[in-house]
Tab-separated table of C-alpha atoms in Angstrom:
chain	number	residue	atom	x	y	z
A	214	MET	CA	0.000	0.000	0.000
A	215	LYS	CA	1.510	3.284	-1.144
A	216	LEU	CA	1.487	6.408	1.017
A	217	LYS	CA	1.400	9.885	-0.497
A	218	VAL	CA	1.887	12.990	1.647
A	219	CYS	CA	0.583	16.009	-0.217
A	220	GLY	CA	0.775	19.756	0.215
A	221	MET	CA	4.436	20.020	1.131
A	222	LYS	CA	5.841	23.533	1.433
A	223	TYR	CA	8.687	24.117	3.907
A	224	LYS	CA	12.263	22.949	3.353
A	225	ASP	CA	13.056	21.445	6.766
A	226	ASN	CA	9.602	19.898	7.014
A	227	ILE	CA	9.994	18.352	3.549
A	228	LYS	CA	13.250	16.756	4.665
A	229	ALA	CA	11.682	15.479	7.884
A	230	VAL	CA	8.721	13.953	6.067
A	231	ALA	CA	11.027	12.435	3.448
A	232	ALA	CA	12.959	10.752	6.265
A	233	LEU	CA	9.782	8.765	7.016
A	234	GLN	CA	10.042	7.263	3.512
A	235	PRO	CA	6.565	7.872	2.079
A	236	ASP	CA	6.171	6.668	-1.483
A	237	TYR	CA	5.096	10.065	-2.860
A	238	LEU	CA	5.519	13.699	-1.829
A	239	GLY	CA	3.069	16.153	-3.377
A	240	PHE	CA	3.771	19.791	-4.257
A	241	ILE	CA	0.828	22.000	-5.196
A	242	PHE	CA	1.086	24.594	-7.976
A	243	TYR	CA	-2.171	26.483	-7.583
A	244	GLU	CA	-2.049	30.097	-6.480
A	245	LYS	CA	-5.405	29.936	-4.695
A	246	SER	CA	-4.136	27.204	-2.374
A	247	PRO	CA	-2.517	28.091	0.983
A	248	ARG	CA	-0.108	25.266	0.151
A	249	ASN	CA	0.955	26.775	-3.178
A	250	PHE	CA	4.592	25.883	-3.773
A	251	ASP	CA	6.946	28.550	-5.141
A	252	ARG	CA	10.408	27.563	-3.934
A	253	GLU	CA	13.106	24.952	-4.412
A	254	ILE	CA	12.609	21.333	-3.413
A	255	PRO	CA	15.466	20.086	-1.219
A	256	GLU	CA	17.205	16.870	-2.138
A	257	ILE	CA	15.132	13.850	-1.137
A	258	PRO	CA	15.742	10.091	-1.575
A	259	ASN	CA	15.360	8.868	-5.158
A	260	ASN	CA	12.830	6.207	-4.178
A	261	ILE	CA	10.318	8.906	-3.148
A	262	LYS	CA	8.316	10.075	-6.144
A	263	LYS	CA	7.986	13.840	-6.322
A	264	THR	CA	4.476	14.688	-7.491
A	265	GLY	CA	3.351	17.957	-9.062
A	266	VAL	CA	-0.274	18.851	-8.336
A	267	PHE	CA	-2.061	21.134	-10.822
A	268	VAL	CA	-5.566	22.582	-11.147
A	269	ASP	CA	-6.672	23.412	-14.697
A	270	ALA	CA	-3.139	24.493	-15.586
A	271	SER	CA	-1.975	24.699	-19.194
A	272	ILE	CA	0.186	21.925	-20.589
A	273	ASN	CA	2.980	24.457	-21.097
A	274	PHE	CA	2.852	25.436	-17.426
A	275	ILE	CA	2.962	21.794	-16.324
A	276	LEU	CA	5.863	21.039	-18.654
A	277	LYS	CA	7.762	24.075	-17.366
A	278	LYS	CA	7.423	22.805	-13.797
A	279	GLN	CA	8.302	19.295	-14.917
A	280	GLN	CA	11.545	20.531	-16.455
A	281	GLN	CA	12.307	22.476	-13.276
A	282	TYR	CA	11.506	19.813	-10.687
A	283	HIS	CA	11.670	16.471	-12.569
A	284	PHE	CA	8.449	15.056	-11.181
A	285	ARG	CA	7.791	11.341	-11.395
A	286	ALA	CA	4.044	11.851	-11.066
A	287	ILE	CA	1.618	14.562	-12.165
A	288	GLN	CA	-1.719	14.961	-10.362
A	289	LEU	CA	-4.513	16.743	-12.238
A	290	HIS	CA	-7.003	18.203	-9.788
A	291	GLY	CA	-9.215	20.287	-12.058
A	292	ASN	CA	-11.581	19.729	-14.972
A	293	GLU	CA	-8.960	18.287	-17.293
A	294	THR	CA	-10.403	16.184	-20.129
A	295	ALA	CA	-9.225	12.769	-21.258
A	296	GLU	CA	-7.908	14.442	-24.418
A	297	PHE	CA	-5.851	16.797	-22.233
A	298	CYS	CA	-4.439	13.814	-20.326
A	299	ASN	CA	-3.434	12.100	-23.564
A	300	ARG	CA	-1.756	15.244	-24.884
A	301	LEU	CA	0.096	15.687	-21.601
A	302	ARG	CA	1.244	12.070	-21.636
A	303	SER	CA	2.660	12.527	-25.146
A	304	GLU	CA	4.494	15.707	-24.154
A	305	LEU	CA	5.889	14.068	-21.023
A	306	SER	CA	7.123	11.188	-23.162
A	307	ILE	CA	9.169	13.640	-25.209
A	308	LEU	CA	10.729	14.990	-22.014
A	309	SER	CA	11.598	11.490	-20.792
A	310	ASP	CA	15.226	10.474	-20.626
A	311	PRO	CA	15.564	8.737	-22.981
A	312	PRO	CA	12.529	10.024	-24.901
A	313	LYS	CA	9.676	7.560	-25.400
A	314	PRO	CA	8.275	6.978	-28.909
A	315	LEU	CA	5.284	9.230	-29.519
A	316	ASP	CA	3.083	6.211	-30.222
A	317	SER	CA	4.092	4.347	-27.058
A	318	ASN	CA	1.295	5.919	-24.967
A	319	GLN	CA	3.657	5.699	-22.011
A	320	SER	CA	5.927	8.038	-20.128
A	321	THR	CA	8.181	7.685	-17.155
A	322	THR	CA	5.924	10.169	-15.342
A	323	GLU	CA	2.740	8.761	-13.822
A	324	ILE	CA	-0.511	10.680	-14.275
A	325	PHE	CA	-3.183	10.834	-11.543
A	326	LYS	CA	-6.627	12.208	-12.383
A	327	VAL	CA	-8.653	13.462	-9.440
A	328	PHE	CA	-12.422	13.130	-9.107
A	329	SER	CA	-14.232	14.701	-6.184
A	330	ILE	CA	-17.024	12.854	-4.392
A	331	LYS	CA	-19.499	13.749	-1.676
A	332	ASP	CA	-22.503	11.432	-1.331
A	333	GLN	CA	-22.678	9.998	-4.856
A	334	PHE	CA	-20.710	9.736	-8.077
A	335	ASP	CA	-21.426	8.839	-11.690
A	336	PHE	CA	-18.754	6.270	-12.493
A	337	ASP	CA	-19.528	6.580	-16.207
A	338	THR	CA	-17.442	9.755	-15.953
A	339	LEU	CA	-14.340	7.576	-15.731
A	340	LYS	CA	-14.826	5.701	-18.996
A	341	SER	CA	-13.181	8.233	-21.298
A	342	TYR	CA	-10.125	8.386	-19.019
A	343	GLU	CA	-9.435	4.651	-19.081
A	344	GLY	CA	-5.971	4.162	-20.568
A	345	SER	CA	-5.286	7.892	-20.510
A	346	VAL	CA	-4.108	7.994	-16.889
A	347	ASP	CA	-2.245	5.629	-14.594
A	348	PHE	CA	-4.378	6.115	-11.510
A	349	PHE	CA	-7.611	7.744	-10.461
A	350	LEU	CA	-7.655	9.671	-7.188
A	351	PHE	CA	-10.886	10.099	-5.270
A	352	ASP	CA	-11.059	13.144	-3.023
A	353	THR	CA	-13.742	14.917	-1.022
A	354	LYS	CA	-15.875	17.432	-2.879
A	355	GLY	CA	-15.722	20.652	-0.879
A	356	LYS	CA	-15.073	24.363	-0.968
A	357	GLU	CA	-11.375	23.948	-1.697
A	358	LYS	CA	-9.547	21.937	-4.360
A	359	GLY	CA	-8.251	19.455	-1.803
A	360	GLY	CA	-7.307	19.916	1.839
A	361	ASN	CA	-10.914	20.246	3.011
A	362	GLY	CA	-10.237	18.110	6.065
A	363	TYR	CA	-13.126	15.674	5.937
A	364	THR	CA	-13.873	12.364	4.223
A	365	PHE	CA	-16.533	11.558	1.663
A	366	ASP	CA	-18.881	8.574	1.928
A	367	TRP	CA	-16.553	5.708	1.044
A	368	SER	CA	-19.487	3.316	0.583
A	369	VAL	CA	-19.936	5.007	-2.819
A	370	LEU	CA	-16.814	3.139	-3.941
A	371	GLU	CA	-18.538	-0.228	-3.491
A	372	LYS	CA	-19.914	0.332	-7.012
A	373	TYR	CA	-16.487	1.071	-8.518
A	374	PRO	CA	-16.639	-0.652	-11.932
A	375	SER	CA	-13.063	-0.265	-13.166
A	376	THR	CA	-9.835	-2.225	-12.817
A	377	THR	CA	-7.786	0.977	-12.964
A	378	PRO	CA	-6.144	1.295	-9.548
A	379	PHE	CA	-7.020	4.338	-7.498
A	380	ILE	CA	-5.733	6.445	-4.632
A	381	LEU	CA	-8.000	7.244	-1.708
A	382	SER	CA	-7.844	10.805	-0.421
A	383	GLY	CA	-9.840	13.416	1.463
A	384	GLY	CA	-9.697	14.121	5.191
A	385	ILE	CA	-7.742	11.009	6.149
A	386	GLY	CA	-6.014	11.216	9.521
A	387	LEU	CA	-5.180	9.060	12.521
A	388	ASP	CA	-8.851	8.883	13.496
A	389	GLU	CA	-9.633	7.206	10.167
A	390	ILE	CA	-7.046	4.413	10.398
A	391	ASN	CA	-9.572	1.671	11.251
A	392	LYS	CA	-11.818	2.828	8.446
A	393	VAL	CA	-8.845	2.751	6.080
A	394	LYS	CA	-7.915	-0.779	7.143
A	395	ALA	CA	-11.503	-1.896	6.608
A	396	ILE	CA	-11.741	-0.592	3.036
A	397	LEU	CA	-8.362	-2.120	2.188
A	398	LYS	CA	-9.920	-5.542	2.887
A	399	THR	CA	-12.755	-5.077	0.392
A	400	GLY	CA	-10.827	-6.145	-2.690
A	401	LEU	CA	-11.124	-2.747	-4.357
A	402	PRO	CA	-8.049	-1.889	-6.481
A	403	ILE	CA	-6.715	0.676	-4.014
A	404	TYR	CA	-3.169	1.634	-4.936
A	405	GLY	CA	-2.449	4.142	-2.192
A	406	ILE	CA	-3.591	6.481	0.544
A	407	ASP	CA	-3.152	10.244	0.203
A	408	VAL	CA	-2.937	12.433	3.323
A	409	ASN	CA	-2.694	16.171	3.774
A	410	SER	CA	-4.543	18.595	6.050
A	411	LYS	CA	-5.302	16.176	8.909
A	412	PHE	CA	-1.561	16.028	9.606
A	413	GLU	CA	-0.879	19.743	9.589
A	414	THR	CA	-0.112	22.273	12.286
A	415	LYS	CA	-0.688	24.945	9.623
A	416	PRO	CA	-1.158	24.714	5.830
A	417	GLY	CA	1.874	23.003	4.352
A	418	LEU	CA	3.537	22.144	7.675
A	419	LYS	CA	3.174	18.472	8.603
A	420	ASN	CA	3.226	16.919	12.075
A	421	ILE	CA	6.040	14.396	11.861
A	422	GLU	CA	5.086	12.301	14.888
A	423	ASP	CA	1.496	11.908	13.698
A	424	LEU	CA	2.670	10.893	10.231
A	425	LYS	CA	5.093	8.398	11.733
A	426	GLU	CA	2.300	6.858	13.796
A	427	PHE	CA	-0.076	6.724	10.825
A	428	LYS	CA	2.472	4.993	8.618
A	429	LYS	CA	3.223	2.491	11.379
A	430	LEU	CA	-0.476	1.679	11.803
A	431	LEU	CA	-1.081	1.551	8.052
A	432	VAL	CA	1.584	-1.047	7.338
A	433	GLY	CA	1.315	-2.865	10.664
């Protein structure tokens, strides 16, 4: 089970979280977010996948950040279409080292597409994205684009019709660990757990001890 810690912002805190060896660290590039990232990322272990999080950004903007930070995953948190995802995948393939053939439909950078849920969700929405992204990410529909601090009704996922693996996000903290363990036993193709605001002392600053405890309980 993969663990992604999103909304990183402060240099020393990034290093401290990286020392816990999560699988992914997320950096948000969205000016309306209190976790908007506009600085340098300190050196972190190569096995941790740096993830750029974007909300309705242009492909050029994403590629610019990709060239700057060398992300191994891109998370699309807006209203991006399947066509947009395919175009982005092709452009990322060109940036790969070595470059991937344009017709390979693969890149060395994973693509996550976010869908926000509250009490219900039309899973037909996912059909056009099948094969265009590596993972879906289900988050809580709320006022903000992520970091709302509360979970959606996970029972909605019982009707998940796809084999595409997904990441579970939205208001997950220590209090939700038993709920997380329960859904992991359902046989759903859950690839990872994404955490953010429930582990913060302020936006972008993560509580290291709480994260350490959560990771211990998650894998224990």
